[in-house]
PDB file of C-alpha atoms in Angstrom:
ATOM      1  CA  UNK A  21       0.000   0.000   0.000  1.00  0.00           C
ATOM      2  CA  UNK A  22       1.379   3.384  -0.879  1.00  0.00           C
ATOM      3  CA  UNK A  23       2.224   6.008   1.759  1.00  0.00           C
ATOM      4  CA  UNK A  24      -0.664   8.175   0.494  1.00  0.00           C
ATOM      5  CA  UNK A  25      -3.219   5.387   0.894  1.00  0.00           C
ATOM      6  CA  UNK A  26      -1.900   4.442   4.340  1.00  0.00           C
ATOM      7  CA  UNK A  27      -2.021   8.072   5.453  1.00  0.00           C
ATOM      8  CA  UNK A  28      -5.502   8.511   3.949  1.00  0.00           C
ATOM      9  CA  UNK A  29      -6.737   5.443   5.834  1.00  0.00           C
ATOM     10  CA  UNK A  30      -5.270   6.786   9.070  1.00  0.00           C
ATOM     11  CA  UNK A  31      -7.001  10.130   8.616  1.00  0.00           C
ATOM     12  CA  UNK A  32     -10.308   8.475   7.712  1.00  0.00           C
ATOM     13  CA  UNK A  33      -9.986   6.219  10.768  1.00  0.00           C
ATOM     14  CA  UNK A  34      -9.316   9.243  12.958  1.00  0.00           C
ATOM     15  CA  UNK A  35     -12.368  11.016  11.601  1.00  0.00           C
ATOM     16  CA  UNK A  36     -14.435   7.887  12.190  1.00  0.00           C
ATOM     17  CA  UNK A  37     -13.243   7.697  15.807  1.00  0.00           C
ATOM     18  CA  UNK A  38     -14.048  11.368  16.325  1.00  0.00           C
ATOM     19  CA  UNK A  39     -17.531  10.942  14.876  1.00  0.00           C
ATOM     20  CA  UNK A  40     -18.077   7.913  17.114  1.00  0.00           C
ATOM     21  CA  UNK A  41     -16.943   9.859  20.175  1.00  0.00           C
ATOM     22  CA  UNK A  42     -19.297  12.724  19.330  1.00  0.00           C
ATOM     23  CA  UNK A  43     -22.188  10.337  18.734  1.00  0.00           C
ATOM     24  CA  UNK A  44     -21.577   8.713  22.120  1.00  0.00           C
ATOM     25  CA  UNK A  45     -21.430  12.008  24.031  1.00  0.00           C
ATOM     26  CA  UNK A  46     -23.726  11.867  27.006  1.00  0.00           C
ATOM     27  CA  UNK A  47     -26.786  14.062  26.619  1.00  0.00           C
ATOM     28  CA  UNK A  48     -27.003  16.996  28.967  1.00  0.00           C
ATOM     29  CA  UNK A  49     -29.143  16.359  32.025  1.00  0.00           C
ATOM     30  CA  UNK A  50     -32.544  18.004  32.241  1.00  0.00           C
ATOM     31  CA  UNK A  51     -32.668  20.948  34.602  1.00  0.00           C
ATOM     32  CA  UNK A  52     -35.755  22.701  35.878  1.00  0.00           C
ATOM     33  CA  UNK A  53     -36.077  25.916  37.815  1.00  0.00           C
ATOM     34  CA  UNK A  54     -39.152  27.145  39.659  1.00  0.00           C
ATOM     35  CA  UNK A  55     -40.377  30.330  37.959  1.00  0.00           C
ATOM     36  CA  UNK A  56     -40.293  33.383  40.182  1.00  0.00           C
ATOM     37  CA  UNK A  57     -43.713  34.206  41.533  1.00  0.00           C
ATOM     38  CA  UNK A  58     -45.091  30.743  40.761  1.00  0.00           C
ATOM     39  CA  UNK A  59     -46.455  29.427  37.529  1.00  0.00           C
ATOM     40  CA  UNK A  60     -44.913  26.906  35.172  1.00  0.00           C
ATOM     41  CA  UNK A  61     -41.462  25.558  35.824  1.00  0.00           C
ATOM     42  CA  UNK A  62     -38.667  26.692  33.557  1.00  0.00           C
ATOM     43  CA  UNK A  63     -37.491  23.482  31.916  1.00  0.00           C
ATOM     44  CA  UNK A  64     -34.215  24.014  30.067  1.00  0.00           C
ATOM     45  CA  UNK A  65     -34.864  20.935  27.918  1.00  0.00           C
ATOM     46  CA  UNK A  66     -37.741  22.839  26.274  1.00  0.00           C
ATOM     47  CA  UNK A  67     -35.114  25.254  24.952  1.00  0.00           C
ATOM     48  CA  UNK A  68     -33.043  22.527  23.280  1.00  0.00           C
ATOM     49  CA  UNK A  69     -31.986  23.546  19.804  1.00  0.00           C
ATOM     50  CA  UNK A  70     -31.262  27.073  21.062  1.00  0.00           C
ATOM     51  CA  UNK A  71     -28.268  28.523  22.867  1.00  0.00           C
ATOM     52  CA  UNK A  72     -29.138  29.360  26.472  1.00  0.00           C
ATOM     53  CA  UNK A  73     -27.481  32.021  28.624  1.00  0.00           C
ATOM     54  CA  UNK A  74     -27.924  31.391  32.365  1.00  0.00           C
ATOM     55  CA  UNK A  75     -26.941  34.284  34.655  1.00  0.00           C
ATOM     56  CA  UNK A  76     -26.906  34.262  38.457  1.00  0.00           C
ATOM     57  CA  UNK A  77     -28.245  37.670  39.446  1.00  0.00           C
ATOM     58  CA  UNK A  78     -28.536  39.781  42.585  1.00  0.00           C
ATOM     59  CA  UNK A  79     -30.535  42.983  42.966  1.00  0.00           C
ATOM     60  CA  UNK A  80     -28.183  44.770  45.391  1.00  0.00           C
ATOM     61  CA  UNK A  81     -24.914  43.830  43.678  1.00  0.00           C
ATOM     62  CA  UNK A  82     -22.629  46.517  42.265  1.00  0.00           C
ATOM     63  CA  UNK A  83     -23.084  44.771  38.884  1.00  0.00           C
ATOM     64  CA  UNK A  84     -26.904  45.146  39.042  1.00  0.00           C
ATOM     65  CA  UNK A  85     -26.926  47.436  35.983  1.00  0.00           C
ATOM     66  CA  UNK A  86     -26.321  44.208  34.071  1.00  0.00           C
ATOM     67  CA  UNK A  87     -29.992  43.418  34.713  1.00  0.00           C
ATOM     68  CA  UNK A  88     -30.767  46.120  32.142  1.00  0.00           C
ATOM     69  CA  UNK A  89     -28.052  44.782  29.814  1.00  0.00           C
ATOM     70  CA  UNK A  90     -29.521  41.302  30.179  1.00  0.00           C
ATOM     71  CA  UNK A  91     -32.986  42.587  29.267  1.00  0.00           C
ATOM     72  CA  UNK A  92     -31.663  44.435  26.208  1.00  0.00           C
ATOM     73  CA  UNK A  93     -29.701  41.367  25.074  1.00  0.00           C
ATOM     74  CA  UNK A  94     -32.822  39.227  25.529  1.00  0.00           C
ATOM     75  CA  UNK A  95     -34.893  41.636  23.426  1.00  0.00           C
ATOM     76  CA  UNK A  96     -32.293  41.925  20.657  1.00  0.00           C
ATOM     77  CA  UNK A  97     -31.154  38.306  20.423  1.00  0.00           C
ATOM     78  CA  UNK A  98     -34.217  36.388  21.630  1.00  0.00           C
ATOM     79  CA  UNK A  99     -35.888  36.678  18.207  1.00  0.00           C
ATOM     80  CA  UNK A 100     -32.682  35.251  16.702  1.00  0.00           C
ATOM     81  CA  UNK A 101     -32.895  32.152  18.916  1.00  0.00           C
ATOM     82  CA  UNK A 102     -31.051  32.997  22.145  1.00  0.00           C
ATOM     83  CA  UNK A 103     -32.809  31.972  25.350  1.00  0.00           C
ATOM     84  CA  UNK A 104     -31.923  33.802  28.570  1.00  0.00           C
ATOM     85  CA  UNK A 105     -32.551  32.800  32.168  1.00  0.00           C
ATOM     86  CA  UNK A 106     -31.932  35.038  35.179  1.00  0.00           C
ATOM     87  CA  UNK A 107     -31.289  33.040  38.353  1.00  0.00           C
ATOM     88  CA  UNK A 108     -31.411  35.202  41.485  1.00  0.00           C
ATOM     89  CA  UNK A 109     -29.333  34.093  44.443  1.00  0.00           C
ATOM     90  CA  UNK A 110     -28.408  35.485  47.831  1.00  0.00           C
ATOM     91  CA  UNK A 111     -25.295  33.341  48.220  1.00  0.00           C
ATOM     92  CA  UNK A 112     -23.183  36.513  48.295  1.00  0.00           C
ATOM     93  CA  UNK A 113     -25.609  38.526  50.465  1.00  0.00           C
ATOM     94  CA  UNK A 114     -26.822  40.870  47.736  1.00  0.00           C
ATOM     95  CA  UNK A 115     -30.431  39.826  47.090  1.00  0.00           C
ATOM     96  CA  UNK A 116     -33.757  40.853  48.615  1.00  0.00           C
ATOM     97  CA  UNK A 117     -35.224  38.751  51.411  1.00  0.00           C
ATOM     98  CA  UNK A 118     -38.166  37.537  49.319  1.00  0.00           C
ATOM     99  CA  UNK A 119     -38.713  36.430  45.745  1.00  0.00           C
ATOM    100  CA  UNK A 120     -41.622  38.869  45.497  1.00  0.00           C
ATOM    101  CA  UNK A 121     -39.315  41.812  46.280  1.00  0.00           C
ATOM    102  CA  UNK A 122     -36.752  40.568  43.749  1.00  0.00           C
ATOM    103  CA  UNK A 123     -39.385  40.171  41.042  1.00  0.00           C
ATOM    104  CA  UNK A 124     -40.927  43.582  41.705  1.00  0.00           C
ATOM    105  CA  UNK A 125     -37.541  45.303  41.685  1.00  0.00           C
ATOM    106  CA  UNK A 126     -36.416  43.673  38.417  1.00  0.00           C
ATOM    107  CA  UNK A 127     -39.692  44.426  36.656  1.00  0.00           C
ATOM    108  CA  UNK A 128     -40.116  47.964  37.976  1.00  0.00           C
ATOM    109  CA  UNK A 129     -36.554  49.278  37.838  1.00  0.00           C
ATOM    110  CA  UNK A 130     -35.171  47.294  34.880  1.00  0.00           C
ATOM    111  CA  UNK A 131     -38.348  46.432  32.928  1.00  0.00           C
ATOM    112  CA  UNK A 132     -37.343  42.778  32.963  1.00  0.00           C
ATOM    113  CA  UNK A 133     -39.337  40.280  30.961  1.00  0.00           C
ATOM    114  CA  UNK A 134     -36.441  37.811  30.914  1.00  0.00           C
ATOM    115  CA  UNK A 135     -37.542  34.453  32.326  1.00  0.00           C
ATOM    116  CA  UNK A 136     -36.481  34.436  35.961  1.00  0.00           C
ATOM    117  CA  UNK A 137     -36.294  31.646  38.496  1.00  0.00           C
ATOM    118  CA  UNK A 138     -37.063  31.689  42.162  1.00  0.00           C
ATOM    119  CA  UNK A 139     -33.885  32.485  44.114  1.00  0.00           C
ATOM    120  CA  UNK A 140     -31.604  29.435  44.348  1.00  0.00           C
ATOM    121  CA  UNK A 141     -28.520  28.318  46.208  1.00  0.00           C
ATOM    122  CA  UNK A 142     -25.412  28.277  44.000  1.00  0.00           C
ATOM    123  CA  UNK A 143     -22.771  26.940  46.359  1.00  0.00           C
ATOM    124  CA  UNK A 144     -22.131  23.776  48.347  1.00  0.00           C
ATOM    125  CA  UNK A 145     -24.157  20.624  48.685  1.00  0.00           C
ATOM    126  CA  UNK A 146     -27.444  22.559  48.879  1.00  0.00           C
ATOM    127  CA  UNK A 147     -26.778  24.086  45.446  1.00  0.00           C
ATOM    128  CA  UNK A 148     -29.413  23.822  42.741  1.00  0.00           C
ATOM    129  CA  UNK A 149     -28.769  20.696  40.600  1.00  0.00           C
ATOM    130  CA  UNK A 150     -27.697  22.865  37.637  1.00  0.00           C
ATOM    131  CA  UNK A 151     -24.921  24.475  39.682  1.00  0.00           C
ATOM    132  CA  UNK A 152     -23.886  21.135  41.225  1.00  0.00           C
ATOM    133  CA  UNK A 153     -23.624  19.726  37.682  1.00  0.00           C
ATOM    134  CA  UNK A 154     -21.460  22.676  36.607  1.00  0.00           C
ATOM    135  CA  UNK A 155     -19.175  22.121  39.585  1.00  0.00           C
ATOM    136  CA  UNK A 156     -18.920  18.358  39.082  1.00  0.00           C
ATOM    137  CA  UNK A 157     -18.523  18.297  35.289  1.00  0.00           C
ATOM    138  CA  UNK A 158     -16.766  21.587  34.517  1.00  0.00           C
ATOM    139  CA  UNK A 159     -15.236  22.614  37.825  1.00  0.00           C
ATOM    140  CA  UNK A 160     -17.165  25.876  37.488  1.00  0.00           C
ATOM    141  CA  UNK A 161     -18.433  27.497  40.673  1.00  0.00           C
ATOM    142  CA  UNK A 162     -19.739  31.075  40.583  1.00  0.00           C
ATOM    143  CA  UNK A 163     -17.412  33.226  42.638  1.00  0.00           C
ATOM    144  CA  UNK A 164     -19.717  36.246  42.643  1.00  0.00           C
ATOM    145  CA  UNK A 165     -22.992  37.486  41.207  1.00  0.00           C
ATOM    146  CA  UNK A 166     -23.553  37.857  37.468  1.00  0.00           C
ATOM    147  CA  UNK A 167     -21.514  34.854  36.392  1.00  0.00           C
ATOM    148  CA  UNK A 168     -22.735  33.663  33.008  1.00  0.00           C
ATOM    149  CA  UNK A 169     -22.997  30.141  31.602  1.00  0.00           C
ATOM    150  CA  UNK A 170     -23.596  29.584  27.896  1.00  0.00           C
ATOM    151  CA  UNK A 171     -25.173  26.287  26.847  1.00  0.00           C
ATOM    152  CA  UNK A 172     -25.354  25.110  23.260  1.00  0.00           C
ATOM    153  CA  UNK A 173     -28.483  23.750  21.594  1.00  0.00           C
ATOM    154  CA  UNK A 174     -27.817  20.293  23.096  1.00  0.00           C
ATOM    155  CA  UNK A 175     -27.602  21.681  26.628  1.00  0.00           C
ATOM    156  CA  UNK A 176     -23.820  21.334  26.923  1.00  0.00           C
ATOM    157  CA  UNK A 177     -21.602  24.077  28.349  1.00  0.00           C
ATOM    158  CA  UNK A 178     -19.895  26.161  25.669  1.00  0.00           C
ATOM    159  CA  UNK A 179     -18.192  28.651  27.974  1.00  0.00           C
ATOM    160  CA  UNK A 180     -18.576  30.684  31.145  1.00  0.00           C
ATOM    161  CA  UNK A 181     -17.926  34.324  31.920  1.00  0.00           C
ATOM    162  CA  UNK A 182     -17.370  36.181  35.175  1.00  0.00           C
ATOM    163  CA  UNK A 183     -19.182  39.233  36.469  1.00  0.00           C
ATOM    164  CA  UNK A 184     -17.183  41.872  34.541  1.00  0.00           C
ATOM    165  CA  UNK A 185     -18.338  40.550  31.137  1.00  0.00           C
ATOM    166  CA  UNK A 186     -21.564  42.381  30.290  1.00  0.00           C
ATOM    167  CA  UNK A 187     -24.475  40.640  28.575  1.00  0.00           C
ATOM    168  CA  UNK A 188     -24.386  41.683  24.941  1.00  0.00           C
ATOM    169  CA  UNK A 189     -20.664  42.457  24.949  1.00  0.00           C
ATOM    170  CA  UNK A 190     -18.736  41.888  21.727  1.00  0.00           C
ATOM    171  CA  UNK A 191     -17.022  38.920  23.382  1.00  0.00           C
ATOM    172  CA  UNK A 192     -20.387  37.277  24.054  1.00  0.00           C
ATOM    173  CA  UNK A 193     -21.826  38.103  20.649  1.00  0.00           C
ATOM    174  CA  UNK A 194     -18.803  36.584  18.894  1.00  0.00           C
ATOM    175  CA  UNK A 195     -19.312  33.252  20.668  1.00  0.00           C
ATOM    176  CA  UNK A 196     -23.121  33.168  20.635  1.00  0.00           C
ATOM    177  CA  UNK A 197     -23.718  34.249  17.023  1.00  0.00           C
ATOM    178  CA  UNK A 198     -22.553  30.948  15.429  1.00  0.00           C
ATOM    179  CA  UNK A 199     -24.900  29.025  17.760  1.00  0.00           C
ATOM    180  CA  UNK A 200     -28.056  30.861  16.736  1.00  0.00           C
ATOM    181  CA  UNK A 201     -30.760  29.042  14.829  1.00  0.00           C
ATOM    182  CA  UNK A 202     -32.613  32.037  13.429  1.00  0.00           C
TER     183      UNK A 202
END
């Protein structure tokens, strides 16, 4: 067999192995969040086929202006296929005492229509299953409010960003744009 044919077979075999590995990738678990103020649960599996941006928020945080950025990003990119979820948490001591206060503040001050969960725990063994999964599979643990997690259309983590990266920043747009379905 010539060198070219041997090399071609090796490359084809490598591609076959890669395709097999991708086909065997474990599906992302199904995560549900209780919607703030009651109502239907937010089931991330219903958003499969779309990129999803999950942001842990806090109303009293110095980064709270990102609530407005998050709303604007949702309005601009939602029609293009991006799904956004705001996940309030008081793990860093910067959220209202009740979900009702959080909801009222976000709607009144920031005009938020972004889907929002009830406040959840992000850290430790009491963490919401989504955040436990991030810790166990990616080693990602939010170290402050307004950490962002981008999931692809299959529910797998694409990347994460810390608090300083604003929703709708050029960095985010560059990574999210190729994932959009519309």
